[in-house]
GROMACS .gro file of C-alpha atoms in nm:
model
  279
    1MET     CA    1  -0.650  -0.713   0.349
    2ASN     CA    2  -0.413  -0.936   0.621
    3GLU     CA    3  -0.510  -0.883   0.895
    4ALA     CA    4  -0.248  -0.801   1.182
    5LEU     CA    5  -0.100  -1.130   1.410
    6PRO     CA    6  -0.221  -1.179   1.707
    7GLU     CA    7   0.082  -0.969   1.974
    8THR     CA    8   0.088  -1.314   2.172
    9GLN     CA    9   0.102  -1.539   1.854
   10LEU     CA   10   0.384  -1.289   1.764
   11ALA     CA   11   0.573  -1.280   2.054
   12GLU     CA   12   0.578  -1.689   2.054
   13LEU     CA   13   0.735  -1.653   1.715
   14VAL     CA   14   0.988  -1.443   1.816
   15SER     CA   15   1.083  -1.632   2.129
   16LEU     CA   16   1.200  -1.883   1.843
   17PHE     CA   17   1.516  -1.653   1.832
   18GLU     CA   18   1.651  -1.660   2.202
   19ARG     CA   19   1.848  -1.945   2.158
   20GLY     CA   20   2.091  -1.836   1.830
   21PRO     CA   21   1.976  -1.795   1.447
   22VAL     CA   22   1.714  -2.089   1.274
   23ALA     CA   23   1.698  -2.211   0.981
   24VAL     CA   24   1.436  -2.086   0.746
   25LEU     CA   25   1.197  -2.366   0.454
   26THR     CA   26   0.957  -2.173   0.271
   27GLY     CA   27   0.762  -2.343   0.008
   28ALA     CA   28   0.474  -2.274  -0.284
   29GLY     CA   29   0.271  -1.987  -0.056
   30MET     CA   30   0.564  -1.795   0.035
   31SER     CA   31   0.467  -1.638  -0.335
   32THR     CA   32   0.150  -1.650  -0.431
   33ASP     CA   33   0.176  -1.238  -0.196
   34SER     CA   34   0.366  -1.238  -0.596
   35GLY     CA   35   0.186  -1.368  -0.810
   36ILE     CA   36   0.279  -1.742  -0.795
   37PRO     CA   37  -0.073  -1.971  -0.747
   38ASP     CA   38   0.054  -2.270  -0.490
   39TYR     CA   39  -0.069  -2.607  -0.680
   40ARG     CA   40  -0.198  -2.752  -0.271
   41GLY     CA   41  -0.338  -2.456  -0.119
   42ALA     CA   42  -0.654  -2.373  -0.042
   43GLY     CA   43  -0.912  -2.413  -0.286
   44THR     CA   44  -0.618  -2.555  -0.580
   45PRO     CA   45  -0.804  -2.736  -0.798
   46PRO     CA   46  -0.613  -3.103  -0.772
   47ARG     CA   47  -0.326  -3.121  -1.061
   48THR     CA   48  -0.104  -3.396  -1.124
   49PRO     CA   49   0.225  -3.179  -1.238
   50MET     CA   50   0.499  -3.346  -1.549
   51ASN     CA   51   0.709  -3.590  -1.401
   52ILE     CA   52   1.114  -3.615  -1.537
   53ALA     CA   53   0.996  -3.929  -1.708
   54GLN     CA   54   0.647  -3.769  -1.947
   55PHE     CA   55   0.905  -3.493  -1.990
   56THR     CA   56   1.245  -3.701  -2.136
   57GLU     CA   57   1.042  -4.012  -2.356
   58ASP     CA   58   0.684  -3.826  -2.495
   59PRO     CA   59   0.734  -3.543  -2.736
   60HIS     CA   60   0.411  -3.444  -2.613
   61TYR     CA   61   0.489  -3.367  -2.345
   62ARG     CA   62   0.800  -3.168  -2.415
   63ARG     CA   63   0.551  -2.938  -2.594
   64ARG     CA   64   0.397  -2.890  -2.339
   65PHE     CA   65   0.608  -2.762  -2.139
   66TRP     CA   66   0.787  -2.506  -2.382
   67ALA     CA   67   0.424  -2.376  -2.482
   68GLY     CA   68   0.399  -2.310  -2.083
   69ALA     CA   69   0.667  -2.215  -2.038
   70ARG     CA   70   0.682  -1.958  -2.357
   71ILE     CA   71   0.270  -1.824  -2.237
   72GLY     CA   72   0.380  -1.805  -1.926
   73GLN     CA   73   0.734  -1.572  -1.927
   74ASN     CA   74   0.524  -1.251  -1.965
   75ARG     CA   75   0.325  -1.302  -1.629
   76MET     CA   76   0.592  -1.442  -1.465
   77SER     CA   77   0.854  -1.122  -1.570
   78ILE     CA   78   0.639  -0.905  -1.369
   79ILE     CA   79   0.635  -1.107  -1.060
   80GLU     CA   80   0.887  -0.949  -0.732
   81PRO     CA   81   0.948  -1.012  -0.487
   82ASN     CA   82   0.681  -0.987  -0.181
   83ASP     CA   83   0.758  -0.855   0.164
   84GLY     CA   84   0.827  -1.168   0.264
   85HIS     CA   85   1.123  -1.214   0.061
   86ARG     CA   86   1.291  -0.901   0.205
   87ALA     CA   87   1.134  -0.967   0.547
   88LEU     CA   88   1.396  -1.253   0.564
   89ALA     CA   89   1.672  -1.077   0.388
   90ARG     CA   90   1.652  -0.836   0.741
   91LEU     CA   91   1.612  -1.089   0.862
   92GLU     CA   92   1.954  -1.243   0.766
   93ALA     CA   93   2.109  -0.971   0.719
   94ALA     CA   94   2.039  -0.899   1.119
   95GLU     CA   95   2.220  -1.244   1.186
   96HIS     CA   96   1.816  -1.327   1.318
   97ILE     CA   97   1.880  -1.646   1.065
   98GLU     CA   98   2.104  -1.886   0.889
   99GLY     CA   99   2.009  -1.894   0.560
  100VAL     CA  100   1.724  -1.961   0.371
  101ILE     CA  101   1.630  -2.391   0.232
  102THR     CA  102   1.331  -2.346  -0.070
  103GLN     CA  103   1.102  -2.559  -0.276
  104ASN     CA  104   1.054  -2.261  -0.416
  105VAL     CA  105   1.241  -2.230  -0.883
  106ASP     CA  106   1.160  -1.864  -0.873
  107GLY     CA  107   1.450  -1.715  -0.779
  108LEU     CA  108   1.285  -1.482  -0.549
  109HIS     CA  109   1.401  -1.586  -0.256
  110ARG     CA  110   1.789  -1.394  -0.397
  111ARG     CA  111   1.615  -1.128  -0.618
  112GLY     CA  112   1.437  -1.048  -0.272
  113GLY     CA  113   1.792  -0.948  -0.107
  114SER     CA  114   1.884  -1.284   0.084
  115ARG     CA  115   2.236  -1.400   0.045
  116THR     CA  116   2.200  -1.775   0.157
  117VAL     CA  117   1.963  -1.980  -0.044
  118VAL     CA  118   1.982  -2.355  -0.088
  119GLU     CA  119   1.695  -2.449  -0.335
  120LEU     CA  120   1.606  -2.753  -0.307
  121HIS     CA  121   1.434  -2.816  -0.656
  122GLY     CA  122   1.725  -2.559  -0.816
  123GLY     CA  123   1.609  -2.258  -1.020
  124GLY     CA  124   1.335  -2.220  -1.252
  125GLY     CA  125   1.507  -1.956  -1.486
  126ILE     CA  126   1.811  -2.220  -1.565
  127MET     CA  127   1.780  -2.450  -1.904
  128ARG     CA  128   2.106  -2.688  -1.935
  129CYS     CA  129   2.162  -2.954  -2.173
  130THR     CA  130   2.138  -3.338  -2.010
  131GLN     CA  131   2.331  -3.448  -2.319
  132CYS     CA  132   2.639  -3.189  -2.293
  133GLY     CA  133   2.563  -2.968  -1.973
  134GLU     CA  134   2.568  -2.686  -2.110
  135ARG     CA  135   2.365  -2.371  -1.954
  136TRP     CA  136   2.137  -2.096  -2.093
  137THR     CA  137   1.951  -1.847  -1.898
  138ARG     CA  138   1.563  -1.889  -1.992
  139ALA     CA  139   1.449  -1.588  -2.171
  140GLU     CA  140   1.793  -1.750  -2.424
  141ALA     CA  141   1.610  -2.012  -2.425
  142LEU     CA  142   1.243  -1.894  -2.503
  143GLY     CA  143   1.413  -1.695  -2.783
  144TRP     CA  144   1.508  -1.948  -2.940
  145PHE     CA  145   1.168  -2.073  -2.929
  146ASP     CA  146   1.008  -1.737  -3.080
  147THR     CA  147   1.207  -1.846  -3.387
  148LEU     CA  148   1.122  -2.189  -3.449
  149ASN     CA  149   0.769  -2.096  -3.423
  150PRO     CA  150   0.626  -1.732  -3.492
  151GLY     CA  151   0.339  -1.608  -3.379
  152TYR     CA  152   0.223  -1.876  -3.097
  153ALA     CA  153   0.316  -1.605  -2.790
  154GLU     CA  154   0.072  -1.369  -2.941
  155ARG     CA  155  -0.204  -1.630  -3.058
  156ASN     CA  156  -0.229  -1.813  -2.758
  157ALA     CA  157  -0.125  -1.434  -2.508
  158GLU     CA  158  -0.434  -1.524  -2.348
  159ALA     CA  159  -0.416  -1.876  -2.261
  160GLU     CA  160  -0.455  -2.000  -1.957
  161VAL     CA  161  -0.100  -2.174  -1.779
  162ALA     CA  162  -0.108  -2.381  -1.404
  163PRO     CA  163   0.132  -2.344  -1.116
  164ASP     CA  164   0.407  -2.598  -1.310
  165GLY     CA  165   0.349  -2.417  -1.644
  166ASP     CA  166   0.193  -2.671  -1.790
  167ALA     CA  167   0.011  -2.458  -2.154
  168LEU     CA  168  -0.392  -2.520  -2.137
  169VAL     CA  169  -0.428  -2.405  -2.459
  170GLY     CA  170  -0.546  -2.596  -2.782
  171GLU     CA  171  -0.211  -2.529  -3.022
  172VAL     CA  172   0.019  -2.748  -2.849
  173GLU     CA  173   0.070  -3.048  -3.108
  174SER     CA  174   0.221  -2.772  -3.363
  175VAL     CA  175   0.523  -2.670  -3.137
  176ARG     CA  176   0.898  -2.654  -3.206
  177VAL     CA  177   1.096  -2.774  -2.957
  178PRO     CA  178   1.416  -2.595  -2.938
  179LEU     CA  179   1.745  -2.817  -2.874
  180CYS     CA  180   2.101  -2.773  -2.806
  181PRO     CA  181   2.212  -2.477  -3.036
  182GLY     CA  182   2.595  -2.672  -2.984
  183CYS     CA  183   2.534  -3.045  -2.961
  184GLY     CA  184   2.169  -3.080  -3.078
  185GLY     CA  185   2.067  -3.222  -2.732
  186MET     CA  186   1.773  -3.213  -2.596
  187LEU     CA  187   1.728  -2.920  -2.308
  188ARG     CA  188   1.572  -2.856  -2.019
  189PRO     CA  189   1.480  -2.671  -1.650
  190ASP     CA  190   1.741  -2.750  -1.481
  191VAL     CA  191   1.489  -2.785  -1.166
  192VAL     CA  192   1.428  -3.102  -0.999
  193TYR     CA  193   1.090  -3.290  -1.126
  194PHE     CA  194   0.868  -3.555  -1.001
  195GLY     CA  195   1.002  -3.878  -1.030
  196GLU     CA  196   1.419  -3.699  -0.929
  197THR     CA  197   1.538  -3.702  -0.610
  198VAL     CA  198   1.720  -3.356  -0.490
  199PRO     CA  199   2.131  -3.418  -0.551
  200VAL     CA  200   2.293  -3.472  -0.224
  201PRO     CA  201   2.558  -3.196  -0.294
  202VAL     CA  202   2.219  -2.983  -0.306
  203PHE     CA  203   2.084  -3.221  -0.003
  204GLU     CA  204   2.394  -3.159   0.233
  205ALA     CA  205   2.382  -2.731   0.199
  206ALA     CA  206   2.024  -2.727   0.358
  207ALA     CA  207   2.189  -2.973   0.670
  208ALA     CA  208   2.444  -2.760   0.700
  209LEU     CA  209   2.178  -2.491   0.781
  210VAL     CA  210   1.970  -2.687   0.985
  211GLU     CA  211   2.247  -2.776   1.254
  212ARG     CA  212   2.425  -2.473   1.234
  213SER     CA  213   2.035  -2.386   1.346
  214THR     CA  214   1.858  -2.350   1.669
  215ALA     CA  215   1.504  -2.385   1.547
  216LEU     CA  216   1.359  -2.397   1.235
  217LEU     CA  217   1.119  -2.198   1.091
  218ILE     CA  218   0.830  -2.368   0.780
  219ALA     CA  219   0.735  -2.060   0.622
  220GLY     CA  220   0.465  -2.097   0.316
  221SER     CA  221   0.456  -2.514   0.293
  222SER     CA  222   0.230  -2.814   0.367
  223LEU     CA  223   0.568  -2.996   0.389
  224ALA     CA  224   0.360  -3.245   0.136
  225VAL     CA  225   0.694  -3.308  -0.044
  226ASN     CA  226   0.934  -3.570   0.143
  227THR     CA  227   1.313  -3.360   0.190
  228GLY     CA  228   1.128  -3.106   0.396
  229MET     CA  229   1.021  -3.386   0.630
  230ARG     CA  230   1.405  -3.514   0.581
  231LEU     CA  231   1.473  -3.188   0.797
  232VAL     CA  232   1.198  -3.177   1.015
  233HIS     CA  233   1.345  -3.519   1.058
  234LYS     CA  234   1.630  -3.394   1.110
  235THR     CA  235   1.555  -3.053   1.362
  236GLU     CA  236   1.377  -3.287   1.556
  237ARG     CA  237   1.754  -3.540   1.613
  238ARG     CA  238   1.892  -3.254   1.688
  239GLY     CA  239   1.612  -3.199   2.009
  240ASN     CA  240   1.527  -2.864   1.851
  241PRO     CA  241   1.159  -2.681   1.815
  242LEU     CA  242   0.983  -2.622   1.527
  243ALA     CA  243   0.737  -2.336   1.416
  244VAL     CA  244   0.468  -2.311   1.086
  245ILE     CA  245   0.320  -2.040   0.900
  246ASN     CA  246   0.111  -2.123   0.651
  247ARG     CA  247  -0.246  -2.107   0.576
  248GLY     CA  248  -0.481  -2.454   0.645
  249PRO     CA  249  -0.283  -2.798   0.736
  250THR     CA  250   0.076  -2.933   0.664
  251ALA     CA  251   0.203  -3.249   0.834
  252VAL     CA  252   0.403  -3.156   1.120
  253ASP     CA  253   0.082  -3.001   1.307
  254ARG     CA  254   0.057  -3.241   1.524
  255ARG     CA  255   0.454  -3.351   1.575
  256PRO     CA  256   0.572  -3.333   1.943
  257ALA     CA  257   0.790  -3.080   1.795
  258LEU     CA  258   0.581  -2.789   1.691
  259ALA     CA  259   0.684  -2.524   1.911
  260VAL     CA  260   0.473  -2.255   1.785
  261ARG     CA  261   0.216  -2.306   1.521
  262ILE     CA  262   0.072  -1.969   1.285
  263ASP     CA  263  -0.239  -1.987   1.061
  264ALA     CA  264  -0.176  -1.693   0.896
  265GLY     CA  265  -0.021  -1.538   0.548
  266THR     CA  266   0.407  -1.585   0.530
  267THR     CA  267   0.391  -1.116   0.391
  268GLU     CA  268   0.180  -1.020   0.733
  269THR     CA  269   0.362  -1.269   0.922
  270LEU     CA  270   0.732  -1.205   0.885
  271THR     CA  271   0.653  -0.857   0.848
  272ALA     CA  272   0.632  -0.818   1.148
  273LEU     CA  273   0.841  -1.094   1.257
  274ALA     CA  274   1.154  -0.894   1.155
  275ALA     CA  275   0.984  -0.513   1.290
  276ALA     CA  276   0.981  -0.721   1.653
  277LEU     CA  277   1.320  -0.779   1.616
  278GLY     CA  278   1.462  -0.489   1.500
  279ALA     CA  279   1.509  -0.561   1.135
   0.00000   0.00000   0.00000
């Protein structure tokens, strides 16, 4: 059960909004209450996520990706935005926040009602061809997987799937990987893999949100990814404060610009914040 946020901490968080709209940067901790595991949260085992070179150069890793994507689809299909996502949407509608910058690829902010969303690492719901650039929904591509691999999803329905979609199953080498139906090129999720950089226009859109804001609120991120820290540095150069809502330590906990630090879950904290601001 979530504990109530102490009134003093809530008051500190509310005060962050006195000068004007705030930008919000979210990470994996934002979606844990929706049932999506956190890579780096307390108690999670260390894992090495798949990088872009492995995906593009090693057929084994591509088969493993597709196996995990298909097995994980049934779980992901029942994932819904949580009250924290909906609280951010209400804060945006009330003009308390400029928009949401997210490191997540789950699409839950938009589904939760947020209108201005910058997805730093892309969207996992889209597949694109590396050769011709054509795009399809993940569901369409997984339908092609089922055609190529009849009965695979049923045989492996109980297999564990890690947060990055890796399938922890033995039946990977038999997987037949879908190709682009138009040109036969390699299909990949429209996300930023480890070893890739955030596209310049995407980062510029995130930076623009920070520049229009009076503070940066970080929710559910330890800030282990460099792009998030670049936004922190931009906030600091503007002389604006930082606030953090996260269970466990973060990379900014000792920075002078940190004005509010709340060690709690994002769902209960953002819900309380929206209520306190009348959103």
